[in-house]
XYZ file of C-alpha atoms in Angstrom:
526
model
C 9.777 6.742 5.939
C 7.178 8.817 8.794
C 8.321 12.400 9.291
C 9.874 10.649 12.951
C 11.987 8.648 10.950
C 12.831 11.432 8.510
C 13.815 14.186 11.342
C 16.609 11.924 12.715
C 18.980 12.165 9.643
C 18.640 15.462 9.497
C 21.169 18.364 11.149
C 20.157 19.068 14.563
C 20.555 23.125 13.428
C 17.399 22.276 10.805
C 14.457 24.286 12.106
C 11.059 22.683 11.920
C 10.031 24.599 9.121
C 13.017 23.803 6.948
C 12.727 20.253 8.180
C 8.536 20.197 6.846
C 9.636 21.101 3.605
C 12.603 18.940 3.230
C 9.849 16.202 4.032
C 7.471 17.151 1.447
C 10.219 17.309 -1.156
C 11.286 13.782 -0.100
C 7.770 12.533 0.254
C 7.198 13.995 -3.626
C 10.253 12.460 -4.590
C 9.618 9.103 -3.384
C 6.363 8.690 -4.484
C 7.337 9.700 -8.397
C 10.081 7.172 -8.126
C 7.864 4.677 -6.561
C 4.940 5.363 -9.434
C 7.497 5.741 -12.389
C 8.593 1.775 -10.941
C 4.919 0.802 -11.100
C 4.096 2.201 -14.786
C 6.903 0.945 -16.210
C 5.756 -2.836 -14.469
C 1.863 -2.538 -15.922
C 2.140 0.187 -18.548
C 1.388 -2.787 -21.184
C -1.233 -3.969 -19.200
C -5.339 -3.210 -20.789
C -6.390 -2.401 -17.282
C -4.425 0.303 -16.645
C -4.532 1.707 -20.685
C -8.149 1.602 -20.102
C -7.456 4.396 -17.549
C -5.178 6.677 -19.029
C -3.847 5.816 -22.416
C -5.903 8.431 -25.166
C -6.115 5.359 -27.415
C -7.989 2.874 -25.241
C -9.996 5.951 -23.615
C -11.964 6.158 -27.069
C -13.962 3.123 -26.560
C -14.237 3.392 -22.510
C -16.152 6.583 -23.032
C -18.466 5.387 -25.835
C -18.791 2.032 -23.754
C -18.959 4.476 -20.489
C -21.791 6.629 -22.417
C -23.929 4.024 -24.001
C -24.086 2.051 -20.484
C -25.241 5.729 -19.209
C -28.036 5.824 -21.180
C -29.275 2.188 -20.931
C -29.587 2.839 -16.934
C -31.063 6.696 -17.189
C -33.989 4.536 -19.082
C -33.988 1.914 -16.174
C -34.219 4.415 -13.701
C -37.043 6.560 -15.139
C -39.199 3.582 -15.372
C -38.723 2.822 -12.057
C -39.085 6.496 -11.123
C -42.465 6.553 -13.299
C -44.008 3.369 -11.945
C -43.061 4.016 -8.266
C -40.598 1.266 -7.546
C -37.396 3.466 -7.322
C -35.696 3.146 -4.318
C -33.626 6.193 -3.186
C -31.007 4.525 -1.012
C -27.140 5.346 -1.222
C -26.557 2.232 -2.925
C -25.887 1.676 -6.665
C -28.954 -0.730 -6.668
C -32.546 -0.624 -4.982
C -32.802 -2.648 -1.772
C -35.983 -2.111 -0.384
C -38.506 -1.542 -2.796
C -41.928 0.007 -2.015
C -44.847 0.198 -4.125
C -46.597 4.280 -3.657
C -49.857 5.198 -2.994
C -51.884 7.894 -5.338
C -51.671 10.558 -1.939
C -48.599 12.384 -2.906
C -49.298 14.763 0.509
C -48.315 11.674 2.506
C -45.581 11.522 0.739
C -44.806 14.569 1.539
C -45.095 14.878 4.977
C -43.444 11.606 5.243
C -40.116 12.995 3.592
C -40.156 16.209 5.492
C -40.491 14.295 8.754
C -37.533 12.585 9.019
C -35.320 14.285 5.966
C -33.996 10.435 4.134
C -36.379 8.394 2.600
C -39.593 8.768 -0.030
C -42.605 7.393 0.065
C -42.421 6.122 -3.796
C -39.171 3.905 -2.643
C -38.182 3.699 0.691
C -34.431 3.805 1.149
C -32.878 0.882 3.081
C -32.581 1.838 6.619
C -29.866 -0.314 7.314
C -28.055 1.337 4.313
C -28.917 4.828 5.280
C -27.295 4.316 8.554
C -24.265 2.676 6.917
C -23.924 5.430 4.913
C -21.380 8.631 4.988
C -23.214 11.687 6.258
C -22.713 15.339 5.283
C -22.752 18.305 7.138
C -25.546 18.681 9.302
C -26.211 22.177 7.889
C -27.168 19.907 4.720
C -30.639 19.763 5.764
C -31.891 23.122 6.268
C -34.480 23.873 4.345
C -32.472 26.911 2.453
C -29.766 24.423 1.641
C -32.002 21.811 0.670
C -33.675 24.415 -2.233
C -30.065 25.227 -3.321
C -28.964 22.237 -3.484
C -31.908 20.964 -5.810
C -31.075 24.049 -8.371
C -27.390 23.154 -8.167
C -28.146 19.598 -8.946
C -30.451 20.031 -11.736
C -28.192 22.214 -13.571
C -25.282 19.661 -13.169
C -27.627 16.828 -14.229
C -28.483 18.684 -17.241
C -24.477 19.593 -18.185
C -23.443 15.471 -17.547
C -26.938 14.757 -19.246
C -25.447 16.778 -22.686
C -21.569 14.840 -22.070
C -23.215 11.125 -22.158
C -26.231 11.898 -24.941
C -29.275 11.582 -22.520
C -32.295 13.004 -23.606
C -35.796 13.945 -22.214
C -34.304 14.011 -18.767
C -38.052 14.908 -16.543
C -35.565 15.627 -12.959
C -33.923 18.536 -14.810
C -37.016 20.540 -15.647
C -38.865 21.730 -13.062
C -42.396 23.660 -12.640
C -41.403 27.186 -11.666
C -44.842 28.185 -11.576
C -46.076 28.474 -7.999
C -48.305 30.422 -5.864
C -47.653 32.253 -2.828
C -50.515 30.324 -1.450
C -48.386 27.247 -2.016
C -44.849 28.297 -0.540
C -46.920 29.706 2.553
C -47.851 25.998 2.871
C -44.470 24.506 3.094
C -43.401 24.046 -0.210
C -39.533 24.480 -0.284
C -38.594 24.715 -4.070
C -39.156 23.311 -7.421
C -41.751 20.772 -8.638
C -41.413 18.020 -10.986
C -44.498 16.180 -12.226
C -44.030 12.457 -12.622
C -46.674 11.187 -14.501
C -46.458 7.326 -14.663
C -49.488 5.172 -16.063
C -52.179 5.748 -13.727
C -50.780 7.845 -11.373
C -49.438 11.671 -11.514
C -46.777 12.480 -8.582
C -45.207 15.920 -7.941
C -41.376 15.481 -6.459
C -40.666 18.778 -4.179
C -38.477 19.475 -0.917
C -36.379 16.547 0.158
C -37.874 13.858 -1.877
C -36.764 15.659 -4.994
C -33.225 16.536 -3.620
C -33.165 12.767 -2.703
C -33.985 11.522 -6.137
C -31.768 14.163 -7.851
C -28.899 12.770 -5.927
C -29.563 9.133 -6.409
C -29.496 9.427 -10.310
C -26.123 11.572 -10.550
C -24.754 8.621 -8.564
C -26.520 5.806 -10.533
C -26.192 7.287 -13.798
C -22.933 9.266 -14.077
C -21.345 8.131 -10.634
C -21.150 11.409 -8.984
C -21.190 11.181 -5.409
C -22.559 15.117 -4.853
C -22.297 15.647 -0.974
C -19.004 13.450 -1.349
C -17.669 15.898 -4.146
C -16.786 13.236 -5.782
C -16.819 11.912 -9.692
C -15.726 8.235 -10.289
C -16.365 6.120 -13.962
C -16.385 3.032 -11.462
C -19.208 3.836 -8.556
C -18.793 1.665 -5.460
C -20.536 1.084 -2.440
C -22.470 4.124 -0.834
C -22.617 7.735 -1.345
C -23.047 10.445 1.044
C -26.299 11.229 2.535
C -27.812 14.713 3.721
C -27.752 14.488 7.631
C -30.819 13.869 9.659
C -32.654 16.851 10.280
C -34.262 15.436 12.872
C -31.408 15.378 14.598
C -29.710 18.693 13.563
C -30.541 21.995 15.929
C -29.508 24.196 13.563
C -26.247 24.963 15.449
C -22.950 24.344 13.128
C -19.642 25.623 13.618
C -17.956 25.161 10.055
C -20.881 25.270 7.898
C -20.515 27.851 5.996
C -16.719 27.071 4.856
C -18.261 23.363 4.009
C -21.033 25.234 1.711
C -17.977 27.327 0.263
C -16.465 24.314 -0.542
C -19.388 22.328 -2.134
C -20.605 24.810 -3.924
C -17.358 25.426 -5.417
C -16.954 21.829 -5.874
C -19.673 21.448 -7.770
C -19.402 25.246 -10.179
C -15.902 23.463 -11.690
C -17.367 20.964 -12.588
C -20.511 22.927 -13.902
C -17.848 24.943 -15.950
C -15.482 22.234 -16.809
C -14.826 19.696 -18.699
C -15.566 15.789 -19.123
C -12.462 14.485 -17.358
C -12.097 11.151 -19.455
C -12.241 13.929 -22.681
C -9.349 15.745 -21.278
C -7.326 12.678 -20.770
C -7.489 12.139 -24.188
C -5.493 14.893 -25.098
C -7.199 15.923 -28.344
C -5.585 19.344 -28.838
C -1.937 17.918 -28.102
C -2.720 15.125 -30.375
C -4.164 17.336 -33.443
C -1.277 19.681 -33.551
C 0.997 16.765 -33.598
C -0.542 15.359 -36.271
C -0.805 18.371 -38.055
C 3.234 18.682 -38.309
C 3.841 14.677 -38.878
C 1.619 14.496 -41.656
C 3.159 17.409 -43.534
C 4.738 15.014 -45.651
C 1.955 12.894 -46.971
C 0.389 16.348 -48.274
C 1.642 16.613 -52.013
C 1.433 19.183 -54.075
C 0.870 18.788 -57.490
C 1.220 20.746 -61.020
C -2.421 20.732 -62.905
C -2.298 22.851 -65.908
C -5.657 23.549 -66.441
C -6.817 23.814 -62.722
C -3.459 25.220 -61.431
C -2.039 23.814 -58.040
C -3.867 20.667 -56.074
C -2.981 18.892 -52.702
C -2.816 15.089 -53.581
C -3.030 12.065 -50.380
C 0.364 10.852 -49.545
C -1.227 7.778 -48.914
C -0.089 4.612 -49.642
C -2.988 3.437 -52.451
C -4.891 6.882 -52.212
C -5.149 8.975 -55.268
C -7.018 11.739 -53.744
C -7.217 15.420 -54.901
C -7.989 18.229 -52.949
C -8.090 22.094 -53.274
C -5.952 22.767 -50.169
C -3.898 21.453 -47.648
C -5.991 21.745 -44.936
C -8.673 19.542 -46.338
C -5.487 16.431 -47.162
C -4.822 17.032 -43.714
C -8.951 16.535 -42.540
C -9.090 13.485 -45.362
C -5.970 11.736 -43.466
C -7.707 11.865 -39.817
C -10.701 10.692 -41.056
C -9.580 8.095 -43.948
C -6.737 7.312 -42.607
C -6.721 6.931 -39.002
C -4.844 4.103 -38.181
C -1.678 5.393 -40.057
C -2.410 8.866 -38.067
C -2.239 6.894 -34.465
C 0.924 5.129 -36.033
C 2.702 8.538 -36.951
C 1.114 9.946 -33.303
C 2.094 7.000 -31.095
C 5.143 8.690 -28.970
C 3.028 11.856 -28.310
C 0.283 9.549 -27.215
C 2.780 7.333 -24.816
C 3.718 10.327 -23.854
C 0.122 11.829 -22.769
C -0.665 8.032 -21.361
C 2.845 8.463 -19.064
C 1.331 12.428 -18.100
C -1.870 11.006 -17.548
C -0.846 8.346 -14.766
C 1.600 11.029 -12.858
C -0.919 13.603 -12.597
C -3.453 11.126 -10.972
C -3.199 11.479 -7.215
C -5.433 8.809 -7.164
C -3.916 6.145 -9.379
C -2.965 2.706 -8.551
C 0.881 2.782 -7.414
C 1.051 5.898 -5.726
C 0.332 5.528 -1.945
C 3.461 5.693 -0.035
C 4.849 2.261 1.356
C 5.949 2.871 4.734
C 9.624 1.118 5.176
C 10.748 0.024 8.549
C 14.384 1.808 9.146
C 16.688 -0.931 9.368
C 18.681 -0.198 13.166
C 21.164 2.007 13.518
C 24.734 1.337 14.429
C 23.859 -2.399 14.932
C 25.183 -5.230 13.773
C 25.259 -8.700 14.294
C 23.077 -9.128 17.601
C 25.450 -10.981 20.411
C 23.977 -14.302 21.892
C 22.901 -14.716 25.175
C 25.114 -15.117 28.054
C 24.453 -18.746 27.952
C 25.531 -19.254 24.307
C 28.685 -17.116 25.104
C 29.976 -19.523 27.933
C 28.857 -22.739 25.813
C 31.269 -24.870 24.232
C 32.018 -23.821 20.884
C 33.028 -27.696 19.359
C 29.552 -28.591 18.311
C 26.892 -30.993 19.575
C 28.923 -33.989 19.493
C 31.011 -34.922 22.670
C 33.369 -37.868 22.595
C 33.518 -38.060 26.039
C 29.183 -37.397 26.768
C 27.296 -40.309 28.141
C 24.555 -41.039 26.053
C 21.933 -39.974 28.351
C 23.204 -36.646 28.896
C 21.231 -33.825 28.013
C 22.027 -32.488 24.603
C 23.829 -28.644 23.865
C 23.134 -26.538 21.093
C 26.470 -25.897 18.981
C 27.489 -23.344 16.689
C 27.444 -25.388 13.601
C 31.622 -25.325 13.135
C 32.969 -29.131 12.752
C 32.538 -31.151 15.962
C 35.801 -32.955 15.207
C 38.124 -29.840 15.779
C 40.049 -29.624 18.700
C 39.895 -26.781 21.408
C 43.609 -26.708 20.970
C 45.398 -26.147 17.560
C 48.508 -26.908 19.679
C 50.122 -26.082 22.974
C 50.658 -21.970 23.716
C 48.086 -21.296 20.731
C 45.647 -18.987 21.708
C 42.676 -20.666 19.933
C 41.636 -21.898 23.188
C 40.232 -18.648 24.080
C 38.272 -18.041 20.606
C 35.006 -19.495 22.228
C 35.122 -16.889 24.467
C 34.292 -12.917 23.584
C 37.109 -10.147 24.562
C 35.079 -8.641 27.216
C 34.022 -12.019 29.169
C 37.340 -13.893 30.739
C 38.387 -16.708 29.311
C 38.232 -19.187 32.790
C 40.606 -21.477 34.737
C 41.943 -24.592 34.167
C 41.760 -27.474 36.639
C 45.961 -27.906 36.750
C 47.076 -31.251 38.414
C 49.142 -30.697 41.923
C 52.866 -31.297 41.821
C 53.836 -34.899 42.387
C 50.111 -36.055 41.694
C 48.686 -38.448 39.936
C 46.873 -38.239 36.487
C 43.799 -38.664 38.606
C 44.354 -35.120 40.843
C 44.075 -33.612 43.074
C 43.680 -30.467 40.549
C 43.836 -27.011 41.155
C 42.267 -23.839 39.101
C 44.982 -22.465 37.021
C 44.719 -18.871 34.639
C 45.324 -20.413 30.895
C 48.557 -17.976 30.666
C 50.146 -20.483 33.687
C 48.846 -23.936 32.349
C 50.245 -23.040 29.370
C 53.241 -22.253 30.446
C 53.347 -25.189 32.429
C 53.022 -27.241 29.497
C 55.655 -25.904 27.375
C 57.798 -26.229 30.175
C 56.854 -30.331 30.695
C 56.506 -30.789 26.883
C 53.556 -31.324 24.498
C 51.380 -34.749 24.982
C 52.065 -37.788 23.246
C 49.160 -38.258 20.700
C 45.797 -39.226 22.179
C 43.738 -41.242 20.365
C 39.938 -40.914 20.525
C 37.160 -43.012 20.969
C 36.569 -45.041 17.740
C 39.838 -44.461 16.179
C 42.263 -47.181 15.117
C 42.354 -48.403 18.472
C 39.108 -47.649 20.695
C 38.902 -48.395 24.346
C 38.056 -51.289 25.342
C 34.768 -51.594 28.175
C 35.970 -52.468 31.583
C 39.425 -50.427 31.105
C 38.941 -47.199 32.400
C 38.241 -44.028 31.373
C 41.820 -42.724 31.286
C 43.276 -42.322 27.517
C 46.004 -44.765 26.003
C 49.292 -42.911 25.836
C 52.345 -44.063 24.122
C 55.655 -42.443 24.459
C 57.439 -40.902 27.841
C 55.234 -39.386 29.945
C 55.216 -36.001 31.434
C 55.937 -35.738 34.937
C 52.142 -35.262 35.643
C 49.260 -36.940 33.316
C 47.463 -33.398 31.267
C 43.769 -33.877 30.761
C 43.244 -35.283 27.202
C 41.567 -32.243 25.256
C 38.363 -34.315 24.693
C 38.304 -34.843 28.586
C 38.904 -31.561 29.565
C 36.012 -29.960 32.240
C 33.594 -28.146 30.427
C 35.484 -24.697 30.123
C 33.011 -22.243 32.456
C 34.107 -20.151 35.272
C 33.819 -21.898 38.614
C 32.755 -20.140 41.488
C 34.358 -22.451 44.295
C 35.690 -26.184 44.332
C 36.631 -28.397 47.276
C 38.181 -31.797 45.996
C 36.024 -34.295 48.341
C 39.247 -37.268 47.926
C 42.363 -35.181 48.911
C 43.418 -36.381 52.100
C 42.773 -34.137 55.432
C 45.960 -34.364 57.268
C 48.954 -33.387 53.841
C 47.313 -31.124 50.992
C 50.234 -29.491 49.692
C 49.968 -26.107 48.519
C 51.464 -24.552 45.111
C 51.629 -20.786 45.055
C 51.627 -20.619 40.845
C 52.612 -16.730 41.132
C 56.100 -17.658 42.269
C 56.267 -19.505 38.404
C-alpha cells in the first residue's frame, strides 16, 4: 500500500518520523515476501538461472566474452575505415563516409559538442536521447572524462580478453604550440588503409563512450553497467547550449567520478555472482572424504582419488583435492549443489533490480463497508420477482430480486413477513382496508399493517384463493374478482396476488364513492 494508505492504520500518537520508518520496514518486508513468492514460481526456469545461478553463469560469461570480442573487431573496422557512427544507439544509423581533412573534423565536433565527422550520429537519436549534466561539456570535463574512460576501457578490455585496443592508448606527446591551438587532451592516431585520422577533444570522448556501450554495455554518463544493452545511452549535453552556469555540478561530478573509480577498482559483477570463494571452501570440506590415505612401504604415506574408477596417487592432499576440481567436476557441482542454490537464492535477493521485486500497489478494500444498499427505488420495489399473476401483458416489466416468484407476500395472517421487503429504517406503508359494510369492490381506506392485521384475525383468515392457471383458472368474460369457496368474511380482503403494489401513497380520493353518505371509520378507536 502508498505511505497514505499506510498512515491510516497506524496510532494517531505515531509521530511522522516513527511512522517513515515503520513504512520502510513494511515496504522491505513486503517486497522480500513478494520476491521470495516469485523465485520460488521461476527458480527452475533457464532465464532466470542464466541471471543468477553460479552454474549457468559459467557459460553466460564465456558466451558474454566471446560475443565481446567479435563486436570490438566490428567496431574497429568501422572505426578504421570511417563508417562508425557515434550515435547513442547500439547500432549505426546514419552512416557517413570521412574526408582525409581531419581539421574539419575537428572544428565540426567542437562546434556543436555531439556528432563526428567520420560518422555522423543520428540527429533524431541524439535528440531522443538522455542528456547529462550540462557541466558535461566543458572543456575541463571533457579531458577528464576521456582519461577516466580510457582507463576503464582498458580494465573491462583485460575482464572480456580484448586485445590491441587503439582508443586506450593515446599520444601524450604534444607541444605547447598545439594545446595553445585548441587541442583539449589526448590523441589517438587511426590509421585505416589510405587514410591516417587523429581522434582528440569531443570526437574522441564521443567514440570512447560509444564502444564501452557497444562493447561491454556500459552506459558511462548513465552510470550504468547492463550484460543486456537496450535502447539509448546518455549523451554529454549541448555545449552550445550550456552558459557555463550549473547549480549541482559539482556534486554530479562527485558522483560520476565515484561511479566510475568502483568500478575501476572492482570487480566483474557476473564473476562475483558466481561465488567462487564460497564455492571452493565448500568443496574443500565435502570432498574430505574422497581424499584417501594410503600405506606405501617403500615411498611412505600417499593421498589416493576417492573416485569412483580413479586410481590416482598423489603426494599430498592438497593436490587430490586440485585433481577432483579439475577431473572431476561434475561430481564436485553434485557434492556443491545446496551451497550453490543457496548463492543462486542470495544472488536474486540482493538484486534491486531483478525481475519480481517492484512493489504492486493494492487498492485497500473499504473500510467499515459492507454490502452496498440498493437504491431507493429497489428498496420500495416488490420483492416477489418479475412475474405478476395479476400484470397485463403489456405492462412494463420490474426488475426482481431473484427469490421464487411463486411465494406469497404473506406466509399467513399476523406474520410479519409482509414487511421483509421493506428495510428497518424505511416504513413499511398502508394498506388500502375496505369500509365497513362495503362491498369487495370498496370503497377502501389506507390502513397501518398493525390494524389490517388485526382486522383480519378478528374476521378470520381467507378461504383459499386459487390463482390464475391452477386447477381451476378463470374463465374470460367473468371478472377479475377471485373464486372463493367457503363462508365469507363480512367484507371481501384483497386476494394477496391482487393486492396494490405495496408503496407509500401520498394522497387518494376514491373517484366512485358517492357525494352525499361517505361514512367515516376512525381505526384508532379499534
Amino acid at each position: 500500500m502508498s505511505y497514505k494508505q499506510f498512515i491510516q492504520e497506524l496510532e494517531d500518537d505515531v509521530s511522522p518520523v516513527e511512522a517513515q520508518s515503520r513504512y520502510e520496514g513494511y515496504k522491505s518486508e513486503y517486497i522480500t515476501t513478494q520476491k521470495k513468492a516469485y523465485f520460488d514460481l521461476h527458480k527452475n526456469e533457464d532465464w532466470l538461472r542464466n541471471k543468477y545461478h553460479p552454474t549457468n553463469l559459467e557459460n553466460v560469461i564465456e558466451r558474454r566474452n566471446e560475443l565481446a570480442r567479435t563486436t570490438a573487431n566490428d567496431f574497429f573496422l568501422k572505426l578504421q575505415s570511417g563508417d562508425l557512427d557515434i550515435g547513442p544507439g547500439l547500432t549505426g544509423s546514419a552512416v557517413s563516409k570521412s574526408g582525409n581533412n581531419s581539421s574539419k573534423n575537428l572544428d565540426a565536433v567542437e562546434g556543436d559538442g555531439k556528432k563526428g565527422k567520420h560518422g555522423k550520429g543520428s540527429d533524431d537519436s541524439y535528440y531522443a536521447a538522455s542528456k547529462a549534466h550540462p557541466v558535461s561539456s566543458e572543456v575541463r570535463r571533457i579531458r577528464i572524462d576521456i582519461e577516466q574512460a580510457q582507463v576503464l576501457i582498458r580494465k573491462l578490455d583485460s575482464e572480456k580478453g580484448i586485445e590491441n585496443n587503439v582508443l586506450s592508448s593515446s599520444d601524450h606527446e604534444k607541444s605547447d604550440r598545439d594545446k595553445s591551438h585548441g587541442s583539449v587532451g589526448p590523441i589517438v592516431i587511426i590509421q585505416g588503409s589510405s587514410t591516417v585520422k587523429g581522434l582528440e577533444g569531443a570526437e574522441l570522448l564521443d567514440t570512447l563512450v560509444t564502444y564501452l556501450w557497444r562493447i561491454h554495455g556500459v552506459d558511462y554518463y548513465g552510470m550504468s553497467e547492463t550484460n543486456e544493452p537496450k535502447g539509448l545511452r546518455h549523451v554529454k549535453a549541448d555545449a552550445r547550449t550550456y552558459n557555463g552556469a550549473s547549480s549541482n555540478g559539482a556534486e554530479w561530478e562527485n558522483k560520476l567520478d565515484s561511479f566510475w573509480q568502483d568500478r575501476i577498482q572492482g570487480q566483474d559483477p557476473l564473476e562475483m555472482l558466481k561465488g567462487k570463494e564460497k564455492i571452493d571452501g565448500a568443496a574443500t570440506e565435502v570432498l574430505d572424504p574422497y581424499v584417501r590415505k594410503i600405506r606405501d612401504e617403500k615411498y611412505g604415506w600417499k593421498y589416493g582419488c576417492g573416485a569412483k574408477g580413479c586410481t590416482k596417487l598423489f603426494h599430498a592432499a592438497e593436490f587430490v583435492q586440485k585433481h577432483l576440481k579439475l577431473k572431476h567436476a561434475d561430481l564436485v557441482v553434485d557434492l556443491t549443489s545446496k551451497v550453490r542454490e543457496d548463492i543462486y537464492f542470495e544472488n536474486y535477493m540482493n538484486d534491486p533490480k531483478a525481475p519480481g521485486g517492484t512493489p504492486i500497489m493494492q487498492q485497500p478494500a473499504p473500510r467499515g463497508k459492507g454490502r452496498q444498499r440498493p437504491p431507493i427505488e429497489s428498496r420500495l420495489r416488490d420483492e416477489r420477482g418479475n412475474h405478476r399473476f395479476d400484470r397485463n401483458v403489456d405492462s412494463p416489466k420490474r426488475d426482481g430480486s431473484g427469490e421464487n416468484p411463486d411465494d406469497p407476500i404473506y406466509d399467513s395472517f399476523g406474520d410479519p413477513a409482509m414487511h421483509g421487503a421493506f428495510p428497518p429504517d424505511i416504513p413499511a406503508p398502508p394498506v388500502l382496508m375496505p369500509v365497513p359494510g362495503a362491498g369487495p369492490l370498496g370503497p377502501f381506506i389506507p390502513a397501518p399493517p398493525e390494524v389490517a392485521m388485526h382486522m383480519l384475525r378478528d374476521q378470520g383468515a381467507p378461504p383459499p384463493i386459487e390463482p390464475t392457471g391452477g386447477p381451476h383458472p378463470r374463465k374470460a368474460g367473468t371478472g377479475g374478482g377471485p373464486s372463493m369457496r367457503g363462508p365469507s368474511p363480512i367484507f371481501g380482503a384483497p386476494s394477496p396476488h391482487h393486492m396494490h403494489d405495496p408503496r407509500r401513497i401520498r394522497s387518494y380520493q376514491d373517484l366512485d364513492a358517492p357525494e352525499d353518505e361517505v361514512t367515516v371509520m376512525d381505526y384508532r378507536s379499534l
